[in-house]
GROMACS .gro file of C-alpha atoms in nm:
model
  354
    1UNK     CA    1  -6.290   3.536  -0.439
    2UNK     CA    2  -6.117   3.274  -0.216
    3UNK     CA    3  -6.423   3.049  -0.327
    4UNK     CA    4  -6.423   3.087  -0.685
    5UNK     CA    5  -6.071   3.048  -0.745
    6UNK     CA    6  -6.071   2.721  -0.515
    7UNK     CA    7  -6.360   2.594  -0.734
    8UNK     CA    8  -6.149   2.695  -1.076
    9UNK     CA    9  -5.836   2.564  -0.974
   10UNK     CA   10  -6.079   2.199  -0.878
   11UNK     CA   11  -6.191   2.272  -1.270
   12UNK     CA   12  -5.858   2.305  -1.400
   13UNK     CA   13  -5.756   2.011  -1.242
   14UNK     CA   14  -6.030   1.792  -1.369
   15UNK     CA   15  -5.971   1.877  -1.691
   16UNK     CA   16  -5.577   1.837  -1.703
   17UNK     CA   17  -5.670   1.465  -1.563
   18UNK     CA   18  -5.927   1.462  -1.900
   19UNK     CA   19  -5.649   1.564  -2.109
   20UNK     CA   20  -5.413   1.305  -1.996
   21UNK     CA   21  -5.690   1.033  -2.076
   22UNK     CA   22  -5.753   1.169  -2.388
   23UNK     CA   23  -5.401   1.176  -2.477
   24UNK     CA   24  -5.316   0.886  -2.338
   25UNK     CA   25  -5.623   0.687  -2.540
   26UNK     CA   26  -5.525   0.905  -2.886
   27UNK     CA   27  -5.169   0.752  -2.813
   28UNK     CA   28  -5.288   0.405  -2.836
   29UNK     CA   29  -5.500   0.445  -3.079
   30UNK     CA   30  -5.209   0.581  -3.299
   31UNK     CA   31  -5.036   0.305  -3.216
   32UNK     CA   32  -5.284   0.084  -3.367
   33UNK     CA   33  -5.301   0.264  -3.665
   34UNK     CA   34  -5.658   0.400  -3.615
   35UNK     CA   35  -5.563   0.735  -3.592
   36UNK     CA   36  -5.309   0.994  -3.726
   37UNK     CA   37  -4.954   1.024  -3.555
   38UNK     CA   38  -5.084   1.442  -3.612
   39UNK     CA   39  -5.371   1.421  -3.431
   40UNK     CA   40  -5.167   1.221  -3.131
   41UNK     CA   41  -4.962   1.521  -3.145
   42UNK     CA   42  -5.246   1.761  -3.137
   43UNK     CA   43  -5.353   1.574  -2.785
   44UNK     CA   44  -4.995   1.657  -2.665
   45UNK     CA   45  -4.956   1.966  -2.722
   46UNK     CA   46  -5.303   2.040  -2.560
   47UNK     CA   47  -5.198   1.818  -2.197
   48UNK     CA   48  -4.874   2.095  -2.209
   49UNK     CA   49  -5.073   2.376  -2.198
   50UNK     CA   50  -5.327   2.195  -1.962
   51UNK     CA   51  -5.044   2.129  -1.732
   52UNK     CA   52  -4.941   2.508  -1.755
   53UNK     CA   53  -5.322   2.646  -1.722
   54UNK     CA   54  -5.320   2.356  -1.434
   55UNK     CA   55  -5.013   2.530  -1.273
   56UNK     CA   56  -5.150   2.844  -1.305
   57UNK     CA   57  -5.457   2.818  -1.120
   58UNK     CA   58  -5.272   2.615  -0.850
   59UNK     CA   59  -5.082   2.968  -0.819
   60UNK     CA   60  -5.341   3.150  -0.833
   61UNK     CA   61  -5.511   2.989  -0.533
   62UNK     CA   62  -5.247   3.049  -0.354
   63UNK     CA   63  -5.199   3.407  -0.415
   64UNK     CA   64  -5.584   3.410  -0.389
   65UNK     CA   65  -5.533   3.267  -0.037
   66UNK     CA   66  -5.282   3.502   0.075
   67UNK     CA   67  -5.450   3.846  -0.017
   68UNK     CA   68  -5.722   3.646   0.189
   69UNK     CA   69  -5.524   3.598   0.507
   70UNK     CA   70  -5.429   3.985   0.518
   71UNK     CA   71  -5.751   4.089   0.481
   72UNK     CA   72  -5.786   3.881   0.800
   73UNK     CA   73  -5.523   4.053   0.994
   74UNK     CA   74  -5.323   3.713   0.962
   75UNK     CA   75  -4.965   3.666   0.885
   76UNK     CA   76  -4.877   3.472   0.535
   77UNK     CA   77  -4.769   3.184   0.617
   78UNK     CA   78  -5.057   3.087   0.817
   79UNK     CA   79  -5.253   2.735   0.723
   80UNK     CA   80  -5.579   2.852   0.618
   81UNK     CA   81  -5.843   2.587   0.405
   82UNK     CA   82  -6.166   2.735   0.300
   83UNK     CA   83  -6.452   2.493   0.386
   84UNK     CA   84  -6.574   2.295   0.115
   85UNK     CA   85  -6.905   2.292   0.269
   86UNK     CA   86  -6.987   2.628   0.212
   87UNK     CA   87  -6.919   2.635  -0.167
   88UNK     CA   88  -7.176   2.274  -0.128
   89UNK     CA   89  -7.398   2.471   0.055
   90UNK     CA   90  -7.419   2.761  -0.205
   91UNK     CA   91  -7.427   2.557  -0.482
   92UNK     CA   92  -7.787   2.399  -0.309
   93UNK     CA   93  -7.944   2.765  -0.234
   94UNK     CA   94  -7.834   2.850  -0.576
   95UNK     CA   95  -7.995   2.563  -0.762
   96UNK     CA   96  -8.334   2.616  -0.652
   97UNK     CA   97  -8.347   2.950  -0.848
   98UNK     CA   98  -8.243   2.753  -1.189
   99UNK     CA   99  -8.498   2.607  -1.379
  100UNK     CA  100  -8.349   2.265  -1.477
  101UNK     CA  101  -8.519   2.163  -1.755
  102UNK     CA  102  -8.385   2.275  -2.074
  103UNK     CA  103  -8.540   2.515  -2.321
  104UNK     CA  104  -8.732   2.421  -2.640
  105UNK     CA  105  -8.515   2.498  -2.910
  106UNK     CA  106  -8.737   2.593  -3.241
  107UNK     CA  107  -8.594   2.486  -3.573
  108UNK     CA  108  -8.651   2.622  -3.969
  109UNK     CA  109  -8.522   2.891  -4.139
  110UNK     CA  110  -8.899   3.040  -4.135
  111UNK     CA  111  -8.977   3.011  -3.797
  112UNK     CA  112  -8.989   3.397  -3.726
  113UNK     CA  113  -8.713   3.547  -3.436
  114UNK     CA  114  -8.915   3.630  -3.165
  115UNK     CA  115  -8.693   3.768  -2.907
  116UNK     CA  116  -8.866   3.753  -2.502
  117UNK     CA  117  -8.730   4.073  -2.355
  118UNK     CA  118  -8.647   4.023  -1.952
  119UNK     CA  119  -8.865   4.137  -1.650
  120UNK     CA  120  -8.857   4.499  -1.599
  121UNK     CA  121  -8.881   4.686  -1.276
  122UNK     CA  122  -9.159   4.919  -1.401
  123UNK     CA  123  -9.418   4.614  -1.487
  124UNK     CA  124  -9.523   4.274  -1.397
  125UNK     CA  125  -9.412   4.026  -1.096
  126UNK     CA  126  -9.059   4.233  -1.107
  127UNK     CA  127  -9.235   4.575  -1.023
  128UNK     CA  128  -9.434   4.415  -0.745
  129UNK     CA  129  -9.150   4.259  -0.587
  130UNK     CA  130  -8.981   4.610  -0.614
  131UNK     CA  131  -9.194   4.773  -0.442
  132UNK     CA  132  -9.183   4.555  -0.138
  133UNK     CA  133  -8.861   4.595  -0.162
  134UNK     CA  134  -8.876   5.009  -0.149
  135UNK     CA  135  -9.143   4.948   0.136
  136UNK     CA  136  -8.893   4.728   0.338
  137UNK     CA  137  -8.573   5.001   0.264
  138UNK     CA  138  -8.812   5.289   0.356
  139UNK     CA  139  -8.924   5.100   0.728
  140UNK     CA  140  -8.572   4.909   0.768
  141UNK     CA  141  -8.309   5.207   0.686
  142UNK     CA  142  -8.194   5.349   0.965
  143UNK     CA  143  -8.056   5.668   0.821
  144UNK     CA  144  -8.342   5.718   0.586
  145UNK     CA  145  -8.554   5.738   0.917
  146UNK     CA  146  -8.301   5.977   1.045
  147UNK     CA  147  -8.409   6.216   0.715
  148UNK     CA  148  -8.785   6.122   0.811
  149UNK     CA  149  -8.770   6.217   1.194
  150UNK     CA  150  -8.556   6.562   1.117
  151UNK     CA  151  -8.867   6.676   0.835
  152UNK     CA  152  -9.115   6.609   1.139
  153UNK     CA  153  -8.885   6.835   1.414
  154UNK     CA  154  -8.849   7.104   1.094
  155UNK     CA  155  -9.212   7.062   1.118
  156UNK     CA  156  -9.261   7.135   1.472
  157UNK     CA  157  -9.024   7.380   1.521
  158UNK     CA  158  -9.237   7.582   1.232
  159UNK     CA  159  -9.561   7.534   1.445
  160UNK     CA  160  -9.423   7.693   1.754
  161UNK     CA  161  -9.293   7.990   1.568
  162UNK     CA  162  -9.601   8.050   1.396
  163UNK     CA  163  -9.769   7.993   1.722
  164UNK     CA  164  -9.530   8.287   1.866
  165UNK     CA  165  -9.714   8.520   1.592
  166UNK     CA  166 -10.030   8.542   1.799
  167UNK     CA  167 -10.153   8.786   2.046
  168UNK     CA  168 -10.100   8.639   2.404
  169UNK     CA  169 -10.341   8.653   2.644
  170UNK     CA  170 -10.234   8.608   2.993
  171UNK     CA  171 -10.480   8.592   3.298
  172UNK     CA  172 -10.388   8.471   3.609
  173UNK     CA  173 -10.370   8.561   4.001
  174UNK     CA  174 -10.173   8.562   4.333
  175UNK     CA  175 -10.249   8.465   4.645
  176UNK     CA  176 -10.153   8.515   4.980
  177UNK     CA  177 -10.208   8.409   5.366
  178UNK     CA  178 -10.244   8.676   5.604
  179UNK     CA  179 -10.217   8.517   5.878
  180UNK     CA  180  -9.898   8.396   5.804
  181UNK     CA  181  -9.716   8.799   5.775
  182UNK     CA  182  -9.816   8.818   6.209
  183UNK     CA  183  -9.527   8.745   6.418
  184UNK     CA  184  -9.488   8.416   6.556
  185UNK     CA  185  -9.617   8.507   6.909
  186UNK     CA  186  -9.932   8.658   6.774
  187UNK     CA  187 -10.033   8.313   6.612
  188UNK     CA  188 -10.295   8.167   6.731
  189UNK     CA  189 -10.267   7.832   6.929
  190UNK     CA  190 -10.373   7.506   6.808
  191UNK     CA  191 -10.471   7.711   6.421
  192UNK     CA  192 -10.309   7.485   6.098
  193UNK     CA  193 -10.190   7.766   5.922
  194UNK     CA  194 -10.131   7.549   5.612
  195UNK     CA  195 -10.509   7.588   5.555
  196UNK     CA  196 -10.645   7.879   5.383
  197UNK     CA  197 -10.904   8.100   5.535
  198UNK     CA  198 -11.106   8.295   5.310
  199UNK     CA  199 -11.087   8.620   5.563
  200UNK     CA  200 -10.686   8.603   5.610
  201UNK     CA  201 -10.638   8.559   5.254
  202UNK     CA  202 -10.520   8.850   4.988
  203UNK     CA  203 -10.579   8.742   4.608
  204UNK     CA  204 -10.423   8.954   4.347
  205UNK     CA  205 -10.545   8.902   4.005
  206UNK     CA  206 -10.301   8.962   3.690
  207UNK     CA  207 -10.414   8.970   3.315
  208UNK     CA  208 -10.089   9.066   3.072
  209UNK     CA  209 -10.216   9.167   2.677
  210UNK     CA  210  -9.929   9.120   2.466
  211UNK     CA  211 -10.030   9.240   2.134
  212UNK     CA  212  -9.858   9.083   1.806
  213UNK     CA  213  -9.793   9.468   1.726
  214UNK     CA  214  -9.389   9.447   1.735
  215UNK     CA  215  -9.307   9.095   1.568
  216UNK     CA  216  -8.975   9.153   1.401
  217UNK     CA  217  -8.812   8.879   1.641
  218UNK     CA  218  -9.077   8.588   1.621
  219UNK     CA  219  -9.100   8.685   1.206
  220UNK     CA  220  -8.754   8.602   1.154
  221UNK     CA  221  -8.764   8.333   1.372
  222UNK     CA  222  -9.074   8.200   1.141
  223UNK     CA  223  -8.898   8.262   0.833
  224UNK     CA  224  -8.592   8.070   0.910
  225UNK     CA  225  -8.854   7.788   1.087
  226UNK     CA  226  -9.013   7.783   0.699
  227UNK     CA  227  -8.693   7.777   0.553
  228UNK     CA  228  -8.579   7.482   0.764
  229UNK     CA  229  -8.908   7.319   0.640
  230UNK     CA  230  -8.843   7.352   0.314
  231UNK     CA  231  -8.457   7.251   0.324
  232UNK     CA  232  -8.564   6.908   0.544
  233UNK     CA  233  -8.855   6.859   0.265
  234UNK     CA  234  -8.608   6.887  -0.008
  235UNK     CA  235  -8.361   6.665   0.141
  236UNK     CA  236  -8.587   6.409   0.253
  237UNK     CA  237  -8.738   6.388  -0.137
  238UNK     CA  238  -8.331   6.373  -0.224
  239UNK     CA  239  -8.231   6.082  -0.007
  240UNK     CA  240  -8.600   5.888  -0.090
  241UNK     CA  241  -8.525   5.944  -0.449
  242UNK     CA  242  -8.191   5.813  -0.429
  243UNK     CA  243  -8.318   5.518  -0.155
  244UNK     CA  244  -8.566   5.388  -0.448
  245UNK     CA  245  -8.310   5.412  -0.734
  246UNK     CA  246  -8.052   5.176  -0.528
  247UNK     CA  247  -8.320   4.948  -0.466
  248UNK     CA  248  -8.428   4.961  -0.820
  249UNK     CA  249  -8.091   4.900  -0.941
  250UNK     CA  250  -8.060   4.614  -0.678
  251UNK     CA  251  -8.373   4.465  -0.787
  252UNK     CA  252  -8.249   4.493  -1.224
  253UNK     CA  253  -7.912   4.383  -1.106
  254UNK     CA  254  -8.065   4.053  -0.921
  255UNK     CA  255  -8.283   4.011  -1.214
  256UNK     CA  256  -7.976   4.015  -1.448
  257UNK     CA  257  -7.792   3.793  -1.237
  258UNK     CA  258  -8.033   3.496  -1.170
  259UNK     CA  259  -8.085   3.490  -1.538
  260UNK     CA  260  -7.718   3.516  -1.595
  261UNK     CA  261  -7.704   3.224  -1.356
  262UNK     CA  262  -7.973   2.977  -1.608
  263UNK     CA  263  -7.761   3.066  -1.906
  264UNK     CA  264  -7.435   2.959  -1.762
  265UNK     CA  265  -7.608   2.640  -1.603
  266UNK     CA  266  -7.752   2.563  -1.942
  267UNK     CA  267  -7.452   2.605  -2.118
  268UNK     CA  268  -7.242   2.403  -1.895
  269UNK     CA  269  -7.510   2.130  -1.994
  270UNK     CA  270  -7.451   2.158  -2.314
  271UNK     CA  271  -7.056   2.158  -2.300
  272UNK     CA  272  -7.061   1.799  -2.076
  273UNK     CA  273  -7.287   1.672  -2.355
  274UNK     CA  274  -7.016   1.748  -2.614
  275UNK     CA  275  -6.719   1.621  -2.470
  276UNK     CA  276  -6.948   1.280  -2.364
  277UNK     CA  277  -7.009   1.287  -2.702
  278UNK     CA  278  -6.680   1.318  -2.808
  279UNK     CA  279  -6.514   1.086  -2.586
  280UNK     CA  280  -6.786   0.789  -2.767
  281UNK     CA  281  -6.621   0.890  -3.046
  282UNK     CA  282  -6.273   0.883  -2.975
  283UNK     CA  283  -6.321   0.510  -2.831
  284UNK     CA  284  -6.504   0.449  -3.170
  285UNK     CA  285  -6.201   0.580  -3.367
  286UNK     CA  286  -6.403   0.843  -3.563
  287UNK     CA  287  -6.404   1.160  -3.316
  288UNK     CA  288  -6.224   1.465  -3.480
  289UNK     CA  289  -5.887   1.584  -3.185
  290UNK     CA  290  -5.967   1.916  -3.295
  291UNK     CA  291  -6.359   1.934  -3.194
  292UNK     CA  292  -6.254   1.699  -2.907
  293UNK     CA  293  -5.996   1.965  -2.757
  294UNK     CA  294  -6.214   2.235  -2.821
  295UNK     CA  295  -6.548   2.095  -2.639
  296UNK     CA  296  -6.307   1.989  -2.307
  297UNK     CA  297  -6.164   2.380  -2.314
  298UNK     CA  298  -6.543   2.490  -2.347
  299UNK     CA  299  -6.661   2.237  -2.043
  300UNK     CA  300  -6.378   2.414  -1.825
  301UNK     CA  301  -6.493   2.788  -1.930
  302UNK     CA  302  -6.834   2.718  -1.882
  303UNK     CA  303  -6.774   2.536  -1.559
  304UNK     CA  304  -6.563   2.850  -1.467
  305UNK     CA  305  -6.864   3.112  -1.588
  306UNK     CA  306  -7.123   2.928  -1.383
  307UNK     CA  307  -6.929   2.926  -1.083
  308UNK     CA  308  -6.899   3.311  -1.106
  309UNK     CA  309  -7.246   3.353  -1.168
  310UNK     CA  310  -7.308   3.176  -0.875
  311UNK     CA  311  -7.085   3.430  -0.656
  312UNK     CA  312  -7.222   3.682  -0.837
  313UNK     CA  313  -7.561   3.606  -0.741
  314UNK     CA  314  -7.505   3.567  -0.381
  315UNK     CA  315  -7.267   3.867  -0.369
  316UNK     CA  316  -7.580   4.052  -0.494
  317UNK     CA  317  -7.808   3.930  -0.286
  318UNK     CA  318  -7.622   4.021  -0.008
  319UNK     CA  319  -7.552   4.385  -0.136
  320UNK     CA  320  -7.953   4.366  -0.141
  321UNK     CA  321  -8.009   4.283   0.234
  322UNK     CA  322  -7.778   4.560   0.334
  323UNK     CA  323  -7.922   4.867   0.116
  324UNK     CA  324  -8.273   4.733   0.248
  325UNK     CA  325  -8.161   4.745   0.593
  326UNK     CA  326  -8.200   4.389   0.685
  327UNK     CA  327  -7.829   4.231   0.689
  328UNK     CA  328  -7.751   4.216   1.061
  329UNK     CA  329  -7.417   4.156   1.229
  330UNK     CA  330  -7.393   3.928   1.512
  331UNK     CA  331  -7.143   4.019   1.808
  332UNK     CA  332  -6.888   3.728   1.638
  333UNK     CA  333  -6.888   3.856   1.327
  334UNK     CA  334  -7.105   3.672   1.110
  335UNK     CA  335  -7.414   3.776   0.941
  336UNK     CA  336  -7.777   3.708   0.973
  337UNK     CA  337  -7.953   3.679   0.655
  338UNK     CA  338  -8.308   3.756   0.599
  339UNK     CA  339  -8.516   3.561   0.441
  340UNK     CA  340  -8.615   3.724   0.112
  341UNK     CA  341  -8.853   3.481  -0.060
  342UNK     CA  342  -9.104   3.449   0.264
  343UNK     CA  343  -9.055   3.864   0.219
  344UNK     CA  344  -9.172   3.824  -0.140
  345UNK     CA  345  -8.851   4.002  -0.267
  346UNK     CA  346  -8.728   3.689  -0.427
  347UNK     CA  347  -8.967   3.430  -0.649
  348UNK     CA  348  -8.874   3.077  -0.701
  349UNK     CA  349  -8.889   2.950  -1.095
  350UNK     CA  350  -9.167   2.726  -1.120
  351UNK     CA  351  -9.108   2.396  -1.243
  352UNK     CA  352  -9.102   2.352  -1.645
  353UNK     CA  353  -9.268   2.029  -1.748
  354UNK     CA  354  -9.052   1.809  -1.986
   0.00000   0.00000   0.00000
């Protein structure tokens, strides 16, 4: 937010200085009698509310910057300046998702209205790149794995109770040194009665039969065991359910975004074209104040819009990396991006030919 409204109030400012030009130029040229005292007045009345929207954004920044600093934990009226470099180095990473090179625009009043509906998650290069993207949430999520590991215990704690349902067979046998129950002044010199002699030894075998005749305990035990089973199963299917709709909704949401992001780009094109048009036409003494105001307050909105798509985009991005499970945080604080388009999450446009 601190970003954005930095970059608007730069907008507003560029225009107010267009305004004054304009007016300034519009002043002259009534002057000379090549255009209407009305239309000078028109330019004047525009600068005023330039200055004000001018003022306003300074304002805002500042209000902007403040809300900023508490979320910091700092006071005020401390002297904070975001860096200008990162908004540079946004506006670089962004541009390599737009495709520059403007759209063919079809004209005649038969030419049919074919409308090219966007990617969906469910087919083509956006359902592939969704499901790497469920593949990297399902390996990278931490608590989804939690989910994962309790189903496995669930089902090993259902194995041993069933195992508890069988008959148990128990064979084994004691043994003991003879030798060793004679007092100690009836041993035998030089004898190492850690050895075992097969005439001084007693061996007692044991076999226990424990017949699964009286199971109440070991049933109930298996019951809740399968019951347990069923509850981790149904949970698990719950939280991978809801895992792949988040990413999905990521994925649709990045989608909308990045082609958000070419429409404001284009039409931030076409609003510089109209006010340089405009401006040859106001030094030729035939440009229309009305059109000319109006294409300067479109360059600013659209200069605004694609700004915000811009933070948009990257905010999303961002929300991606952490439902997937790959946003890390360093011990200082700052974040360590993946890299999503080596991942194939994220697809660069190709280039459009001219």
């Amino acid at each position: 937010a601190l970003v954005l409204a930095k970059r608007r109030q730069q907008n507003q400012d560029e225009a107010f200085r267009r305004v004054i030009r304009s007016t300034r130029r519009s002043y002259r040229m009534s002057e000379a009698s090549r255009m209407s005292q009305s239309q000078f007045e028109q330019a004047h009345q525009s600068e005023l509310s330039s200055k004000a929207s001018w003022i306003a954004s300074c304002q805002s920044y500042e209000s902007t910057k403040d809300s900023f600093k508490m979320t910091l934990g700092l006071p005020p009226d401390a002297r904070i300046e975001p860096r200008e470099g990162d908004l540079v180095e946004l506006e670089k990473y962004v541009a390599q998702f737009i495709e520059r090179a403007p759209e063919s625009y079809e004209m005649g009043e038969s030419a049919e209205v074919e409308l090219d509906p966007p990617d969906s998650v469910d087919e083509g290069g956006l359902k592939a790149r969704t499901d790497i993207a469920i593949a990297l949430a399902f390996s990278n999520r931490l608590d989804f794995v939690t989910y994962r590991d309790q189903l496995e215990d669930a089902q090993r704690h259902l194995l041993v109770a069933e195992d508890r349902l069988r008959a148990e067979v128990t064979l084994g046998a004691s043994a003991a040194n003879v030798a060793e129950t004679v007092g100690p002044m009836s041993r035998r010199s030089g004898v190492n009665h850690g050895a075992i002699h097969p005439r001084e030894t007693s061996v007692n075998p044991v076999l226990t039969i424990d017949l699964p005749i009286e199971r109440r305990s070991e049933r109930n035990g298996y019951r809740n065991a399968l019951i347990a089973v069923e509850n981790a199963v149904r949970t698990y299917q719950q939280q991978e359910d809801a895992l792949k709709s988040t990413i999905r909704g990521d994925m649709r949401s990045m989608n909308q975004t990045k082609d958000d992001l070419l429409i404001q780009y284009m039409a931030m094109n076409l609003a510089e074209r109209r006010v340089r048009n405009q401006e040859i036409l106001l030094q030729a003494g035939r440009a229309d104040m009305t059109v000319m105001l109006e294409a300067q307050d479109s360059l600013v909105s659209a200069k605004n819009s694609l700004y915000a798509a811009m933070i948009s985009y990257k905010n999303q991005e961002l929300a991606l990396q952490r439902d997937l499970g790959l946003l890390e945080v360093s011990v200082n604080g700052t974040w360590k991006e993946a890299d999503l388009v080596s991942l194939g999450v994220i697809n660069l446009p190709k280039e459009r030919k001219m």
